[in-house]
Short mmCIF file of C-alpha atoms in Angstrom, two decimals:
data_model
loop_
_atom_site.label_atom_id
_atom_site.label_comp_id
_atom_site.label_asym_id
_atom_site.label_seq_id
_atom_site.Cartn_x
_atom_site.Cartn_y
_atom_site.Cartn_z
CA MET A 1 -24.79 14.07 -3.69
CA SER A 2 -26.40 14.24 -0.72
CA SER A 3 -24.26 14.13 2.94
CA SER A 4 -25.32 10.72 3.60
CA GLU A 5 -24.17 9.72 -0.28
CA ALA A 6 -21.05 11.78 0.20
CA PRO A 7 -17.52 9.77 0.13
CA LYS A 8 -16.24 9.52 3.82
CA THR A 9 -12.61 10.62 4.39
CA TRP A 10 -10.36 7.72 6.75
CA LEU A 11 -8.24 9.49 8.78
CA SER A 12 -5.19 7.51 10.23
CA GLN A 13 -5.74 8.21 14.00
CA ASP A 14 -2.21 10.19 13.57
CA ALA A 15 -3.83 12.93 11.38
CA HIS A 16 -7.12 13.18 13.52
CA ASP A 17 -5.07 13.71 16.26
CA ARG A 18 -2.59 16.13 14.49
CA LEU A 19 -5.89 18.32 12.83
CA GLN A 20 -7.92 17.63 16.27
CA SER A 21 -5.19 19.72 18.18
CA GLU A 22 -4.72 22.29 14.88
CA LEU A 23 -8.44 22.70 16.26
CA ASP A 24 -8.35 22.77 19.98
CA GLU A 25 -6.00 25.70 19.71
CA LEU A 26 -6.87 27.75 16.93
CA ILE A 27 -10.18 27.86 19.58
CA ALA A 28 -7.51 28.22 22.63
CA ALA A 29 -6.53 31.34 20.63
CA ARG A 30 -9.81 33.22 20.11
CA PRO A 31 -9.43 35.28 23.53
CA VAL A 32 -6.67 36.44 22.02
CA VAL A 33 -7.77 37.69 18.65
CA ALA A 34 -10.02 39.10 20.59
CA ALA A 35 -8.41 41.30 22.73
CA GLU A 36 -6.15 42.49 19.80
CA ILE A 37 -8.92 43.59 17.49
CA ASN A 38 -10.17 45.47 20.98
CA ALA A 39 -6.90 47.15 20.92
CA ARG A 40 -6.84 47.90 17.75
CA ARG A 41 -10.31 49.49 18.22
CA GLU A 42 -9.75 52.23 20.93
CA GLU A 43 -7.07 53.25 18.48
CA GLY A 44 -9.53 55.63 17.08
CA ASP A 45 -11.15 55.82 13.35
CA LEU A 46 -12.37 52.50 12.63
CA ARG A 47 -12.58 53.49 8.96
CA GLU A 48 -9.09 54.05 8.64
CA ASN A 49 -7.61 51.48 11.02
CA GLY A 50 -5.55 48.87 9.56
CA GLY A 51 -4.82 47.33 12.05
CA TYR A 52 -8.21 46.98 13.33
CA HIS A 53 -9.21 46.23 9.65
CA ALA A 54 -6.14 43.38 10.08
CA ALA A 55 -7.11 41.68 13.28
CA ARG A 56 -10.77 41.68 12.27
CA GLU A 57 -9.94 39.70 8.90
CA GLU A 58 -7.33 37.39 10.81
CA GLN A 59 -10.82 36.47 13.36
CA SER A 60 -12.37 36.14 10.36
CA LYS A 61 -9.84 33.20 8.74
CA GLN A 62 -9.40 31.85 12.23
CA GLU A 63 -13.21 31.27 12.42
CA GLY A 64 -13.47 30.28 8.84
CA ARG A 65 -11.32 27.15 9.65
CA ILE A 66 -12.40 26.46 13.45
CA GLN A 67 -15.94 25.50 11.50
CA TYR A 68 -14.24 23.34 8.84
CA LEU A 69 -12.36 21.55 10.80
CA LYS A 70 -15.09 20.91 13.37
CA GLU A 71 -16.96 19.36 10.16
CA PHE A 72 -14.30 17.57 8.73
CA LEU A 73 -13.66 15.99 11.95
CA ARG A 74 -17.01 15.10 12.60
CA ASN A 75 -17.98 13.80 9.09
CA ALA A 76 -14.55 11.79 8.94
CA GLU A 77 -13.98 8.24 9.95
CA VAL A 78 -10.64 6.80 12.10
CA GLY A 79 -9.04 4.01 11.23
CA GLU A 80 -8.22 2.23 7.92
CA ALA A 81 -10.12 2.47 4.78
CA PRO A 82 -11.64 -0.92 3.79
CA SER A 83 -10.48 -2.08 0.81
CA ALA A 84 -11.99 -1.91 -2.07
CA ASP A 85 -11.94 -3.16 -5.75
CA SER A 86 -11.52 -0.21 -7.50
CA VAL A 87 -10.59 3.64 -6.62
CA GLN A 88 -11.53 5.53 -4.08
CA PRO A 89 -10.82 8.44 -1.62
CA GLY A 90 -7.95 7.66 0.16
CA SER A 91 -6.36 5.21 -2.22
CA VAL A 92 -2.89 5.24 -2.80
CA VAL A 93 -2.97 5.36 -6.80
CA THR A 94 -0.18 4.74 -9.56
CA ILE A 95 -0.90 6.10 -12.67
CA TYR A 96 1.04 6.14 -16.51
CA PHE A 97 0.22 8.82 -18.65
CA ASP A 98 -0.94 7.93 -22.61
CA ASP A 99 0.48 5.05 -23.72
CA ASP A 100 3.86 5.71 -22.00
CA LYS A 101 4.31 3.14 -18.92
CA THR A 102 6.91 5.15 -18.07
CA ASP A 103 5.74 8.48 -17.33
CA THR A 104 3.95 7.22 -14.26
CA GLU A 105 2.67 9.34 -11.15
CA THR A 106 1.72 8.06 -7.62
CA PHE A 107 -0.63 9.85 -5.45
CA LEU A 108 -3.04 9.76 -2.81
CA LEU A 109 -6.23 10.26 -3.68
CA GLY A 110 -8.78 12.37 -0.43
CA SER A 111 -8.79 15.49 0.66
CA ARG A 112 -6.22 18.34 1.68
CA GLU A 113 -5.98 17.96 4.82
CA ILE A 114 -4.31 14.98 4.64
CA ALA A 115 -1.67 16.64 2.78
CA SER A 116 0.04 17.43 6.20
CA THR A 117 0.96 14.01 6.92
CA THR A 118 2.05 12.19 4.03
CA ASP A 119 4.56 13.39 1.21
CA LEU A 120 2.70 12.41 -1.57
CA THR A 121 0.80 14.32 -3.89
CA VAL A 122 -3.00 14.74 -3.30
CA TYR A 123 -6.08 14.87 -5.89
CA SER A 124 -9.19 15.58 -4.90
CA PRO A 125 -11.97 13.17 -6.05
CA GLU A 126 -13.85 16.51 -6.80
CA SER A 127 -10.18 17.43 -9.09
CA ALA A 128 -10.28 16.24 -13.03
CA LEU A 129 -8.21 14.07 -12.95
CA GLY A 130 -10.16 12.35 -9.31
CA ARG A 131 -13.35 12.21 -11.17
CA ALA A 132 -11.33 10.53 -13.70
CA ILE A 133 -10.41 7.65 -11.94
CA LEU A 134 -12.76 7.50 -8.40
CA GLY A 135 -14.04 4.30 -9.55
CA SER A 136 -11.81 2.82 -11.80
CA SER A 137 -9.78 -0.45 -11.79
CA THR A 138 -6.54 -1.94 -12.15
CA GLY A 139 -5.29 -1.33 -15.92
CA GLN A 140 -8.33 1.16 -16.63
CA THR A 141 -7.62 3.36 -18.71
CA VAL A 142 -9.56 6.89 -19.02
CA THR A 143 -9.61 10.18 -19.83
CA TYR A 144 -10.23 13.63 -19.01
CA THR A 145 -10.12 17.76 -19.61
CA ALA A 146 -7.56 19.10 -17.78
CA PRO A 147 -8.02 23.21 -16.66
CA SER A 148 -5.93 23.56 -19.43
CA GLY A 149 -8.34 22.45 -21.90
CA ALA A 150 -5.94 19.35 -23.32
CA ASP A 151 -7.60 15.65 -22.83
CA ILE A 152 -5.46 13.43 -20.85
CA LYS A 153 -5.38 9.51 -21.26
CA VAL A 154 -3.98 7.81 -17.97
CA THR A 155 -4.45 4.36 -16.96
CA VAL A 156 -4.44 2.95 -13.45
CA VAL A 157 -1.08 0.90 -12.48
CA LYS A 158 -2.59 -0.17 -9.13
CA PHE A 159 -4.51 1.34 -6.13
CA GLY A 160 -4.56 0.44 -2.42
CA PRO A 161 -5.28 1.83 0.77
CA PHE A 162 -3.15 5.20 2.03
CA GLU A 163 -1.97 3.84 5.16
CA GLY A 164 -0.27 7.46 6.06
#
């Protein structure tokens, strides 16, 4: 799937602002991490300098997060996701398992980045469950193979846009 075919990630303005704030803080902290690396480098032999290696690892994690957030925010749409006639990323979905209508779960189908903006469980559209219900409509039953290898049958009870 090319990037032009990838489903859009919809973010509320509040969620976008929080992620942008995190990105800004990480970028602002770059000089602090660089100074820590320099201070640790001055301690001597780099082969046996745990503080230096820990600081470099922290820098690597921080830079990875910065790049991820830049890309994520560049491709995200801010606003309300258009209503859909089938389950799409950004949908809040209620399902029941097997044929037991009392065994239900309600969750958000979307990016893990949205998890900090809601109390709902978030499943990725790329997860086994996400792939199975993507494009489904109310009342449709699908079966997917869980990571444990078990086949699980779920029925979509309802879905709607995430109001985050």
